[in-house]
Every structure is written in structure tokens, then in C-alpha cells.
mmCIF file with all atom_site columns, C-alpha atoms in Angstrom:
data_model
loop_
_atom_site.group_PDB
_atom_site.id
_atom_site.type_symbol
_atom_site.label_atom_id
_atom_site.label_alt_id
_atom_site.label_comp_id
_atom_site.label_asym_id
_atom_site.label_entity_id
_atom_site.label_seq_id
_atom_site.pdbx_PDB_ins_code
_atom_site.Cartn_x
_atom_site.Cartn_y
_atom_site.Cartn_z
_atom_site.occupancy
_atom_site.B_iso_or_equiv
_atom_site.pdbx_formal_charge
_atom_site.auth_seq_id
_atom_site.auth_comp_id
_atom_site.auth_asym_id
_atom_site.auth_atom_id
_atom_site.pdbx_PDB_model_num
ATOM 1  C CA . MET A 1 1  ? -24.349 -16.122 -34.859 1.00 60.00 ? 1  MET A CA 1
ATOM 2  C CA . ASN A 1 2  ? -26.294 -15.052 -31.909 1.00 65.00 ? 2  ASN A CA 1
ATOM 3  C CA . GLU A 1 3  ? -23.716 -14.142 -29.241 1.00 67.00 ? 3  GLU A CA 1
ATOM 4  C CA . GLN A 1 4  ? -24.653 -12.622 -25.944 1.00 66.00 ? 4  GLN A CA 1
ATOM 5  C CA . PRO A 1 5  ? -22.680 -9.625  -24.673 1.00 62.00 ? 5  PRO A CA 1
ATOM 6  C CA . GLU A 1 6  ? -20.192 -10.297 -21.898 1.00 62.00 ? 6  GLU A CA 1
ATOM 7  C CA . GLU A 1 7  ? -20.745 -8.813  -18.480 1.00 59.00 ? 7  GLU A CA 1
ATOM 8  C CA . ARG A 1 8  ? -18.293 -6.077  -17.646 1.00 59.00 ? 8  ARG A CA 1
ATOM 9  C CA . GLN A 1 9  ? -16.795 -5.611  -14.240 1.00 58.00 ? 9  GLN A CA 1
ATOM 10 C CA . GLU A 1 10 ? -14.966 -2.661  -12.835 1.00 59.00 ? 10 GLU A CA 1
ATOM 11 C CA . PRO A 1 11 ? -11.192 -2.960  -13.183 1.00 65.00 ? 11 PRO A CA 1
ATOM 12 C CA . SER A 1 12 ? -10.759 -2.654  -9.435  1.00 62.00 ? 12 SER A CA 1
ATOM 13 C CA . GLY A 1 13 ? -13.103 -5.541  -8.719  1.00 65.00 ? 13 GLY A CA 1
ATOM 14 C CA . GLY A 1 14 ? -16.007 -3.323  -7.741  1.00 68.00 ? 14 GLY A CA 1
ATOM 15 C CA . ARG A 1 15 ? -14.554 -2.158  -4.445  1.00 72.00 ? 15 ARG A CA 1
ATOM 16 C CA . ARG A 1 16 ? -13.441 1.326   -3.676  1.00 71.00 ? 16 ARG A CA 1
ATOM 17 C CA . TYR A 1 17 ? -10.300 2.022   -1.730  1.00 69.00 ? 17 TYR A CA 1
ATOM 18 C CA . TYR A 1 18 ? -10.347 4.659   0.965   1.00 72.00 ? 18 TYR A CA 1
ATOM 19 C CA . ALA A 1 19 ? -6.959  5.464   2.431   1.00 73.00 ? 19 ALA A CA 1
ATOM 20 C CA . GLN A 1 20 ? -6.726  5.987   6.145   1.00 75.00 ? 20 GLN A CA 1
ATOM 21 C CA . PRO A 1 21 ? -5.849  9.549   7.066   1.00 77.00 ? 21 PRO A CA 1
ATOM 22 C CA . ARG A 1 22 ? -2.270  9.890   8.204   1.00 79.00 ? 22 ARG A CA 1
ATOM 23 C CA . LEU A 1 23 ? -1.626  11.488  11.522  1.00 89.00 ? 23 LEU A CA 1
ATOM 24 C CA . CYS A 1 24 ? 1.431   13.574  12.159  1.00 92.00 ? 24 CYS A CA 1
ATOM 25 C CA . GLN A 1 25 ? 3.890   11.667  14.331  1.00 91.00 ? 25 GLN A CA 1
ATOM 26 C CA . PHE A 1 26 ? 4.891   14.810  16.181  1.00 93.00 ? 26 PHE A CA 1
ATOM 27 C CA . CYS A 1 27 ? 1.307   15.946  16.822  1.00 93.00 ? 27 CYS A CA 1
ATOM 28 C CA . THR A 1 28 ? 0.256   12.583  18.269  1.00 93.00 ? 28 THR A CA 1
ATOM 29 C CA . ASP A 1 29 ? 3.410   12.027  20.345  1.00 92.00 ? 29 ASP A CA 1
ATOM 30 C CA . HIS A 1 30 ? 3.959   15.220  22.311  1.00 89.00 ? 30 HIS A CA 1
ATOM 31 C CA . ASN A 1 31 ? 7.250   13.916  23.735  1.00 91.00 ? 31 ASN A CA 1
ATOM 32 C CA . ALA A 1 32 ? 8.882   13.749  20.297  1.00 90.00 ? 32 ALA A CA 1
ATOM 33 C CA . VAL A 1 33 ? 11.020  16.828  19.760  1.00 93.00 ? 33 VAL A CA 1
ATOM 34 C CA . ILE A 1 34 ? 12.512  17.944  16.451  1.00 95.00 ? 34 ILE A CA 1
ATOM 35 C CA . ASP A 1 35 ? 16.116  18.880  17.146  1.00 96.00 ? 35 ASP A CA 1
ATOM 36 C CA . TYR A 1 36 ? 19.037  19.339  14.757  1.00 96.00 ? 36 TYR A CA 1
ATOM 37 C CA . LYS A 1 37 ? 21.237  17.239  17.072  1.00 96.00 ? 37 LYS A CA 1
ATOM 38 C CA . ASN A 1 38 ? 18.949  14.192  16.775  1.00 95.00 ? 38 ASN A CA 1
ATOM 39 C CA . VAL A 1 39 ? 20.564  12.840  13.602  1.00 95.00 ? 39 VAL A CA 1
ATOM 40 C CA . GLU A 1 40 ? 18.888  9.407   13.718  1.00 95.00 ? 40 GLU A CA 1
ATOM 41 C CA . LEU A 1 41 ? 15.438  11.007  13.648  1.00 95.00 ? 41 LEU A CA 1
ATOM 42 C CA . LEU A 1 42 ? 16.360  13.379  10.831  1.00 96.00 ? 42 LEU A CA 1
ATOM 43 C CA . ARG A 1 43 ? 17.773  10.585  8.644   1.00 95.00 ? 43 ARG A CA 1
ATOM 44 C CA . ARG A 1 44 ? 14.306  9.028   8.435   1.00 94.00 ? 44 ARG A CA 1
ATOM 45 C CA . TYR A 1 45 ? 13.095  12.142  6.622   1.00 95.00 ? 45 TYR A CA 1
ATOM 46 C CA . ILE A 1 46 ? 15.871  12.252  4.001   1.00 96.00 ? 46 ILE A CA 1
ATOM 47 C CA . THR A 1 47 ? 15.941  10.230  0.762   1.00 93.00 ? 47 THR A CA 1
ATOM 48 C CA . GLU A 1 48 ? 18.902  8.165   -0.393  1.00 91.00 ? 48 GLU A CA 1
ATOM 49 C CA . GLU A 1 49 ? 19.910  11.048  -2.646  1.00 92.00 ? 49 GLU A CA 1
ATOM 50 C CA . GLY A 1 50 ? 19.995  13.401  0.323   1.00 92.00 ? 50 GLY A CA 1
ATOM 51 C CA . LYS A 1 51 ? 16.778  15.291  -0.424  1.00 95.00 ? 51 LYS A CA 1
ATOM 52 C CA . ILE A 1 52 ? 14.178  16.139  2.209   1.00 96.00 ? 52 ILE A CA 1
ATOM 53 C CA . ARG A 1 53 ? 11.128  13.893  1.832   1.00 96.00 ? 53 ARG A CA 1
ATOM 54 C CA . PRO A 1 54 ? 7.843   15.687  1.020   1.00 96.00 ? 54 PRO A CA 1
ATOM 55 C CA . ARG A 1 55 ? 4.845   15.815  3.356   1.00 94.00 ? 55 ARG A CA 1
ATOM 56 C CA . ARG A 1 56 ? 2.843   13.328  1.332   1.00 92.00 ? 56 ARG A CA 1
ATOM 57 C CA . GLN A 1 57 ? 5.529   10.691  1.973   1.00 92.00 ? 57 GLN A CA 1
ATOM 58 C CA . THR A 1 58 ? 6.274   11.446  5.610   1.00 92.00 ? 58 THR A CA 1
ATOM 59 C CA . GLY A 1 59 ? 2.731   12.151  6.778   1.00 93.00 ? 59 GLY A CA 1
ATOM 60 C CA . THR A 1 60 ? 3.727   15.152  8.871   1.00 94.00 ? 60 THR A CA 1
ATOM 61 C CA . CYS A 1 61 ? 1.662   18.311  9.142   1.00 95.00 ? 61 CYS A CA 1
ATOM 62 C CA . ALA A 1 62 ? 2.849   21.561  7.548   1.00 96.00 ? 62 ALA A CA 1
ATOM 63 C CA . ARG A 1 63 ? 4.050   23.014  10.833  1.00 96.00 ? 63 ARG A CA 1
ATOM 64 C CA . HIS A 1 64 ? 6.264   20.057  11.707  1.00 96.00 ? 64 HIS A CA 1
ATOM 65 C CA . GLN A 1 65 ? 7.450   19.618  8.113   1.00 97.00 ? 65 GLN A CA 1
ATOM 66 C CA . ARG A 1 66 ? 8.834   23.169  8.226   1.00 97.00 ? 66 ARG A CA 1
ATOM 67 C CA . ALA A 1 67 ? 10.505  22.423  11.563  1.00 97.00 ? 67 ALA A CA 1
ATOM 68 C CA . LEU A 1 68 ? 12.003  19.224  10.112  1.00 97.00 ? 68 LEU A CA 1
ATOM 69 C CA . ALA A 1 69 ? 13.368  21.082  7.087   1.00 97.00 ? 69 ALA A CA 1
ATOM 70 C CA . ARG A 1 70 ? 14.867  23.744  9.342   1.00 98.00 ? 70 ARG A CA 1
ATOM 71 C CA . ALA A 1 71 ? 16.510  21.122  11.586  1.00 98.00 ? 71 ALA A CA 1
ATOM 72 C CA . ILE A 1 72 ? 17.878  19.166  8.604   1.00 97.00 ? 72 ILE A CA 1
ATOM 73 C CA . LYS A 1 73 ? 19.386  22.318  7.099   1.00 96.00 ? 73 LYS A CA 1
ATOM 74 C CA . ARG A 1 74 ? 20.989  23.264  10.415  1.00 97.00 ? 74 ARG A CA 1
ATOM 75 C CA . ALA A 1 75 ? 22.426  19.773  10.830  1.00 97.00 ? 75 ALA A CA 1
ATOM 76 C CA . ARG A 1 76 ? 23.855  19.925  7.313   1.00 96.00 ? 76 ARG A CA 1
ATOM 77 C CA . HIS A 1 77 ? 25.597  23.229  7.959   1.00 97.00 ? 77 HIS A CA 1
ATOM 78 C CA . LEU A 1 78 ? 27.114  21.876  11.167  1.00 96.00 ? 78 LEU A CA 1
ATOM 79 C CA . ALA A 1 79 ? 28.317  18.750  9.278   1.00 94.00 ? 79 ALA A CA 1
ATOM 80 C CA . LEU A 1 80 ? 26.089  16.402  11.274  1.00 94.00 ? 80 LEU A CA 1
ATOM 81 C CA . LEU A 1 81 ? 24.313  15.324  8.055   1.00 93.00 ? 81 LEU A CA 1
ATOM 82 C CA . HIS A 1 82 ? 25.595  15.006  4.504   1.00 92.00 ? 82 HIS A CA 1
ATOM 83 C CA . PHE A 1 83 ? 24.377  17.303  1.755   1.00 91.00 ? 83 PHE A CA 1
ATOM 84 C CA . THR A 1 84 ? 24.445  14.385  -0.698  1.00 88.00 ? 84 THR A CA 1
ATOM 85 C CA . GLY A 1 85 ? 23.183  10.871  -0.190  1.00 76.00 ? 85 GLY A CA 1
ATOM 86 C CA . GLU A 1 86 ? 25.172  7.960   1.151   1.00 68.00 ? 86 GLU A CA 1
ATOM 87 C CA . MET A 1 87 ? 25.259  6.246   -2.257  1.00 58.00 ? 87 MET A CA 1
ATOM 88 C CA . LEU A 1 88 ? 26.564  9.275   -4.147  1.00 54.00 ? 88 LEU A CA 1
ATOM 89 C CA . ARG A 1 89 ? 29.758  9.693   -2.147  1.00 52.00 ? 89 ARG A CA 1
#
């Protein structure tokens, strides 16, 4: 029984994946302002459970992520946003 060994390929097909670097939406668009009264903008950065999305999901820089968190917390205290998610109520 003279069998030849099978050729092995990389599991990914031999190609490497390089993700494109994310750019902060607020750094690229200088007209976009983070404000606690802009509820529609803030809802994009909140999960269905009501938690603030992390930087790795939103793609914002550290400076604007802190500003987003501050604006979301202010909007929650003024009852513009819910503390819990829409599904949990």
C-alpha cells in the first residue's frame, strides 16, 4: 500500500485578511456634533439592552467615545433616553 500524502492547504484558503482601519465619524465629519438633545444620533450608539456600545463596535476614537457616553448619560437623566432597552420594558 503505497499511498502518497495529501497536500495540505491553509484553512483560510491561503489568503490573509487585512481589515480596513475604521475612521471616527466625528473626526472625519467636522459638522457632526455630539449633543444630549440629539436622541436619534445617540440611539445608534446604544444596544438593544440599553448599554453603550464599545469603541470597537462603533469605530469612534477615545475622545468622541467619552463625549458620546457623557451625552447618553445626560439624556438618560433628563428622560430623553431609556435606561433599559426597548425590548425589556
